[in-house]
Coordinates of C-alpha atoms in Angstrom, one line a residue:
X1 CA 52.5 -12.9 1.1
X2 CA 49.7 -11.8 3.3
X3 CA 46.7 -10.6 1.2
X4 CA 45.8 -6.9 1.5
X5 CA 43.3 -6.1 4.2
X6 CA 39.8 -5.7 2.7
X7 CA 38.4 -2.2 2.6
X8 CA 34.9 -1.3 3.8
X9 CA 33.4 -1.4 0.3
X10 CA 35.1 -4.6 -1.0
X11 CA 36.1 -7.9 0.7
X12 CA 38.9 -8.7 -1.8
X13 CA 41.2 -6.9 -4.1
X14 CA 41.4 -7.4 -7.8
X15 CA 44.7 -9.1 -7.3
X16 CA 43.3 -11.6 -4.9
X17 CA 40.3 -12.4 -7.3
X18 CA 42.7 -12.7 -10.2
X19 CA 44.9 -15.1 -8.3
X20 CA 42.0 -17.3 -7.3
X21 CA 40.6 -17.3 -10.8
X22 CA 44.0 -18.1 -12.3
X23 CA 44.1 -15.0 -14.5
X24 CA 45.8 -11.7 -14.5
X25 CA 44.6 -8.6 -12.8
X26 CA 44.1 -6.8 -16.1
X27 CA 41.8 -9.7 -17.2
X28 CA 39.6 -9.1 -14.1
X29 CA 39.6 -5.4 -14.9
X30 CA 38.4 -6.2 -18.5
X31 CA 35.5 -8.2 -17.0
X32 CA 34.6 -5.4 -14.7
X33 CA 34.6 -2.9 -17.6
X34 CA 32.5 -5.2 -19.8
X35 CA 35.3 -5.7 -22.4
X36 CA 34.4 -8.3 -25.1
X37 CA 38.0 -9.7 -25.4
X38 CA 37.6 -12.2 -22.6
X39 CA 36.8 -15.9 -23.1
X40 CA 33.2 -16.8 -21.9
X41 CA 34.4 -19.4 -19.4
X42 CA 36.9 -16.9 -17.9
X43 CA 34.3 -14.2 -17.7
X44 CA 31.9 -16.6 -15.9
X45 CA 34.6 -17.7 -13.4
X46 CA 35.6 -14.1 -12.6
X47 CA 31.9 -13.0 -12.3
X48 CA 31.3 -15.8 -9.8
X49 CA 34.2 -14.8 -7.7
X50 CA 33.2 -11.1 -7.8
X51 CA 29.8 -12.2 -6.5
X52 CA 31.2 -14.6 -3.9
X53 CA 33.5 -11.9 -2.5
X54 CA 30.8 -9.2 -2.7
X55 CA 33.3 -7.0 -4.6
X56 CA 32.3 -3.4 -5.2
X57 CA 34.4 -1.0 -7.1
X58 CA 35.1 2.2 -5.1
X59 CA 32.9 5.1 -6.3
X60 CA 36.0 7.2 -7.0
X61 CA 37.3 4.4 -9.3
X62 CA 34.1 4.0 -11.3
X63 CA 34.5 6.3 -14.3
X64 CA 31.0 6.9 -15.8
X65 CA 29.6 7.6 -19.2
X66 CA 27.2 10.6 -19.3
X67 CA 24.1 8.3 -19.5
X68 CA 21.1 7.0 -17.5
X69 CA 19.8 3.6 -18.5
X70 CA 16.0 3.5 -18.6
X71 CA 14.5 -0.1 -18.8
X72 CA 10.9 -0.9 -19.5
X73 CA 9.3 -4.4 -19.5
X74 CA 7.2 -3.1 -22.4
X75 CA 7.6 0.0 -24.4
X76 CA 4.5 0.7 -26.4
X77 CA 2.1 3.2 -24.9
X78 CA 1.4 6.7 -23.9
X79 CA 2.1 5.6 -20.3
X80 CA 5.8 5.0 -21.2
X81 CA 6.0 8.4 -22.8
X82 CA 5.1 10.1 -19.5
X83 CA 7.9 8.1 -17.8
X84 CA 10.5 8.9 -20.5
X85 CA 9.6 12.6 -20.1
X86 CA 10.3 12.6 -16.4
X87 CA 13.7 10.8 -16.7
X88 CA 14.6 13.0 -19.6
X89 CA 13.8 16.2 -17.6
X90 CA 16.3 15.2 -14.9
X91 CA 18.9 13.9 -17.3
X92 CA 18.8 17.1 -19.3
X93 CA 19.4 19.2 -16.3
X94 CA 22.4 17.0 -15.3
X95 CA 23.9 17.1 -18.8
X96 CA 23.2 13.4 -19.4
X97 CA 21.5 11.4 -22.1
X98 CA 19.0 8.5 -21.7
X99 CA 19.4 5.0 -23.1
X100 CA 16.2 3.1 -23.6
X101 CA 15.9 -0.6 -23.3
X102 CA 12.9 -3.0 -23.3
X103 CA 12.8 -6.5 -21.8
X104 CA 10.0 -7.8 -24.2
X105 CA 7.5 -8.3 -21.5
X106 CA 9.8 -10.1 -19.1
X107 CA 10.0 -8.8 -15.5
X108 CA 13.8 -9.0 -15.6
X109 CA 16.1 -8.0 -18.5
X110 CA 18.2 -10.6 -20.3
X111 CA 21.7 -11.3 -19.3
X112 CA 23.2 -9.6 -22.4
X113 CA 21.5 -6.4 -21.2
X114 CA 23.4 -6.5 -17.9
X115 CA 26.7 -7.0 -19.8
X116 CA 25.9 -4.0 -22.0
X117 CA 25.2 -1.8 -19.0
X118 CA 28.5 -2.8 -17.4
X119 CA 30.3 -1.9 -20.6
X120 CA 28.4 1.5 -20.9
X121 CA 29.1 2.4 -17.2
X122 CA 26.1 4.8 -16.9
X123 CA 25.5 7.1 -14.0
X124 CA 22.6 4.8 -13.0
X125 CA 19.8 2.6 -14.1
X126 CA 16.0 3.2 -13.7
X127 CA 13.9 0.0 -14.1
X128 CA 10.2 0.4 -14.8
X129 CA 7.8 -2.4 -13.8
X130 CA 10.9 -4.6 -13.8
X131 CA 13.5 -6.0 -11.5
X132 CA 16.9 -7.7 -11.5
X133 CA 17.9 -11.2 -10.7
X134 CA 20.6 -11.9 -8.2
X135 CA 23.4 -12.2 -10.7
X136 CA 22.4 -8.9 -12.4
X137 CA 22.2 -7.1 -9.1
X138 CA 25.7 -8.4 -8.2
X139 CA 27.1 -7.3 -11.5
X140 CA 25.8 -3.8 -11.2
X141 CA 26.9 -3.5 -7.5
X142 CA 30.4 -4.7 -8.3
X143 CA 30.7 -1.9 -10.9
X144 CA 29.1 0.7 -8.4
X145 CA 26.3 1.3 -10.9
X146 CA 23.3 2.4 -8.8
X147 CA 19.8 1.3 -9.7
X148 CA 16.2 2.2 -8.7
X149 CA 13.0 0.4 -9.5
X150 CA 10.0 2.5 -10.4
X151 CA 6.5 1.1 -9.9
X152 CA 8.0 -2.4 -9.0
X153 CA 6.0 -5.4 -10.4
X154 CA 6.6 -7.4 -7.2
X155 CA 8.2 -6.8 -3.8
X156 CA 11.7 -5.5 -4.8
X157 CA 13.2 -6.4 -1.4
X158 CA 14.2 -4.3 1.5
X159 CA 17.6 -3.4 0.0
X160 CA 16.4 -2.2 -3.4
X161 CA 15.5 1.5 -3.7
X162 CA 12.1 2.0 -5.3
X163 CA 9.6 4.8 -6.3
X164 CA 5.9 3.9 -6.4
X165 CA 2.4 5.4 -6.0
X166 CA -0.4 4.9 -3.5
X167 CA -2.2 2.3 -5.7
X168 CA -4.4 0.9 -2.9
X169 CA -5.6 4.4 -2.0
X170 CA -6.3 5.1 -5.7
X171 CA -8.4 2.0 -6.1
X172 CA -10.3 2.9 -2.9
X173 CA -10.9 6.5 -4.1
X174 CA -12.1 5.4 -7.5
X175 CA -14.6 2.8 -6.1
X176 CA -15.8 5.0 -3.3
X177 CA -16.6 7.7 -5.9
X178 CA -18.9 5.3 -7.7
X179 CA -20.5 4.1 -4.4
X180 CA -21.2 7.7 -3.4
X181 CA -22.9 8.3 -6.8
X182 CA -25.3 5.5 -5.9
X183 CA -23.8 2.5 -7.8
X184 CA -24.2 -0.9 -6.1
X185 CA -23.1 -3.3 -8.8
X186 CA -19.6 -2.2 -9.7
X187 CA -17.2 -4.2 -11.9
X188 CA -13.4 -4.1 -12.1
X189 CA -10.9 -4.9 -14.9
X190 CA -7.6 -5.3 -13.2
X191 CA -4.0 -5.4 -14.5
X192 CA -1.9 -8.6 -14.4
X193 CA -2.2 -10.4 -11.1
X194 CA 1.6 -10.9 -11.0
X195 CA 2.1 -7.1 -10.7
X196 CA 1.9 -5.6 -7.2
X197 CA 0.4 -2.3 -8.4
X198 CA -2.6 -4.0 -10.1
X199 CA -3.2 -6.2 -7.0
X200 CA -3.1 -3.1 -4.8
X201 CA -5.7 -1.3 -6.9
X202 CA -8.1 -4.2 -6.8
X203 CA -7.5 -4.5 -3.0
X204 CA -8.5 -0.8 -2.7
X205 CA -11.6 -1.6 -4.8
X206 CA -12.6 -4.4 -2.5
X207 CA -12.0 -2.3 0.6
X208 CA -14.3 0.4 -0.7
X209 CA -17.1 -2.1 -1.4
X210 CA -16.7 -3.8 2.0
X211 CA -16.6 -0.5 3.9
X212 CA -19.8 0.5 2.2
X213 CA -21.4 -2.8 3.2
X214 CA -21.6 -4.0 -0.4
X215 CA -20.8 -7.6 -1.5
X216 CA -17.6 -8.3 -3.5
X217 CA -18.9 -10.4 -6.4
X218 CA -16.0 -12.3 -7.9
X219 CA -17.8 -12.6 -11.2
X220 CA -17.5 -8.8 -11.6
X221 CA -13.7 -8.8 -11.3
X222 CA -11.8 -9.6 -14.5
X223 CA -8.0 -9.9 -14.8
X224 CA -6.7 -7.9 -17.7
X225 CA -3.2 -7.0 -18.9
X226 CA -3.2 -3.2 -19.0
X227 CA -3.7 -3.1 -22.7
X228 CA -6.6 -1.7 -24.8
X229 CA -7.7 -5.1 -26.2
X230 CA -8.2 -6.5 -22.7
X231 CA -10.5 -3.6 -21.7
X232 CA -12.5 -4.2 -24.9
X233 CA -12.7 -8.0 -24.5
X234 CA -13.4 -8.1 -20.8
X235 CA -15.7 -5.1 -21.1
X236 CA -17.9 -7.0 -23.5
X237 CA -18.0 -9.9 -21.0
X238 CA -19.1 -7.6 -18.2
X239 CA -21.6 -5.6 -20.2
X240 CA -23.3 -8.7 -21.7
X241 CA -24.1 -10.1 -18.3
X242 CA -27.8 -10.4 -17.6
X243 CA -27.4 -8.3 -14.5
X244 CA -24.6 -6.2 -15.8
X245 CA -22.7 -3.7 -13.6
X246 CA -23.8 -0.1 -13.7
X247 CA -20.2 1.1 -13.2
X248 CA -16.7 -0.4 -13.9
X249 CA -13.3 0.6 -12.4
X250 CA -10.4 -0.3 -14.8
X251 CA -6.9 -0.8 -13.7
X252 CA -5.5 1.8 -16.1
X253 CA -6.7 4.3 -18.8
X254 CA -5.8 2.1 -21.8
X255 CA -8.2 -0.6 -20.6
X256 CA -10.8 2.1 -19.9
X257 CA -10.5 3.2 -23.6
X258 CA -11.1 -0.4 -24.6
X259 CA -14.2 -0.5 -22.4
X260 CA -15.5 2.7 -24.1
X261 CA -15.3 0.8 -27.4
X262 CA -17.1 -2.2 -25.9
X263 CA -19.9 0.0 -24.5
X264 CA -20.4 1.7 -27.8
X265 CA -20.5 -1.6 -29.7
X266 CA -23.3 -2.7 -27.5
X267 CA -25.2 0.6 -27.8
X268 CA -24.6 1.7 -24.2
X269 CA -24.1 5.3 -23.3
X270 CA -21.4 6.6 -21.0
X271 CA -22.2 7.6 -18.3
X272 CA -26.0 7.2 -18.6
X273 CA -25.9 3.4 -19.0
X274 CA -22.5 2.6 -17.5
X275 CA -20.0 4.8 -15.5
X276 CA -16.3 4.2 -16.1
X277 CA -13.3 5.1 -14.0
X278 CA -9.7 4.7 -15.2
X279 CA -6.3 4.9 -13.6
X280 CA -3.2 6.9 -14.6
X281 CA -4.7 10.2 -16.0
X282 CA -2.8 10.0 -19.4
X283 CA -3.3 13.1 -21.6
X284 CA -5.8 11.1 -23.8
X285 CA -8.1 10.8 -20.7
X286 CA -9.1 14.5 -21.3
X287 CA -9.6 14.1 -25.0
X288 CA -12.0 11.1 -25.3
X289 CA -15.7 11.6 -25.4
X290 CA -16.9 11.8 -22.7
X291 CA -13.7 12.9 -20.8
X292 CA -12.6 10.1 -18.5
X293 CA -12.9 10.2 -14.8
X294 CA -9.6 8.6 -13.6
X295 CA -7.1 8.3 -10.8
X296 CA -4.1 10.5 -11.4
X297 CA -0.9 8.6 -11.0
X298 CA 1.9 11.2 -11.1
X299 CA 4.0 9.3 -13.7
X300 CA 6.3 12.1 -14.7
X301 CA 6.9 13.1 -11.1
X302 CA 7.6 9.4 -10.2
X303 CA 10.1 9.1 -13.0
X304 CA 11.8 12.4 -12.0
X305 CA 12.1 11.2 -8.4
X306 CA 13.6 7.8 -9.6
X307 CA 16.1 9.6 -11.8
X308 CA 17.1 12.1 -9.1
X309 CA 17.5 9.2 -6.6
X310 CA 19.7 7.2 -8.8
X311 CA 22.0 10.2 -9.4
X312 CA 22.1 11.0 -5.7
X313 CA 23.2 7.4 -5.1
X314 CA 25.9 7.7 -7.7
X315 CA 27.3 10.8 -6.0
X316 CA 27.3 9.3 -2.6
X317 CA 30.8 8.3 -1.3
X318 CA 29.5 4.9 -0.3
X319 CA 26.4 2.7 -0.6
X320 CA 23.4 4.3 1.0
X321 CA 20.4 2.8 2.7
X322 CA 17.7 1.7 0.3
X323 CA 14.9 4.3 -0.1
X324 CA 11.2 3.6 -0.6
X325 CA 9.0 6.4 -1.8
X326 CA 5.3 6.4 -2.6
X327 CA 3.8 9.5 -4.4
X328 CA 0.2 10.3 -3.8
X329 CA -2.6 9.5 -6.3
X330 CA -5.7 11.6 -6.6
X331 CA -9.1 11.2 -8.2
X332 CA -9.9 13.4 -11.2
X333 CA -13.6 13.6 -11.8
X334 CA -14.7 14.2 -15.4
X335 CA -17.8 13.3 -17.4
X336 CA -17.6 9.5 -17.6
X337 CA -19.3 8.9 -14.2
X338 CA -22.8 9.8 -13.0
X339 CA -25.5 8.4 -10.8
X340 CA -27.0 5.2 -12.2
X341 CA -30.1 5.6 -14.3
X342 CA -33.4 4.5 -12.8
X343 CA -34.3 0.9 -13.8

């Protein structure tokens, strides 16, 4: 018997895959639907064939649950709440619910997560500061479950839709603001070097210094982890230097708050003794004393854009071209920055 001619969206039928795997077509269907009643060895063999053939379930065949999966690499700060709010806004309007997952600091979720998503069959997946490995991408693609990466940690690749922000421009604007106030010795506490967004913010910081004709002193650049404790610990290191910086740009607001604590512990006033600029513009930035000058990253809007995009992809009759969107950042000047005091 001649095998059926492959369609535009799949290179083999379920029957062909079942025949090559030595199982029945209903067993292949169980694997596609994330059913638990399939032997692990059989599931692995079928998944390998689905990937090898590039199988994709037709959109019309993919029955979906009224869900959006939202995946964080870490879920523990006010930053995450802004993202949840944005996805929830879009989900609510679409009559959907949001399922939250965390990958415990890993930049890709675990394999069991991918199986659970396949079983849930959500309308789509939004990954925050995370990504998917090749097998996870193949699994979601074979089930026609669209996914979008928000604020990707690394380069997501040309075929992965993503929503980001103008991180480089934000780092440039923050540092230029300090330069224009008259600061010449400006420190920086970045985020993790493995994350593209933190590297871009520090690159913007470097560009502002170089454009102003100021040296980039590597001793003034500290690699943090986007947490409060890093801002405190690295802030103490910078502020205890014999020739300490008169201003510091932090890679996010949480590290800026840790830096506030370090300055107060050392008896330094903000902004009289040290000016501080954050990044994100979380609600708490307006409440601290003094209110924090920061770069506004439109987190809620970014999350809304990611959720809308993943739903649009799910409604499309066939796979669409990957989309990359960057939303603009903007400097919000408050009371934590001022001209340096006279020596």
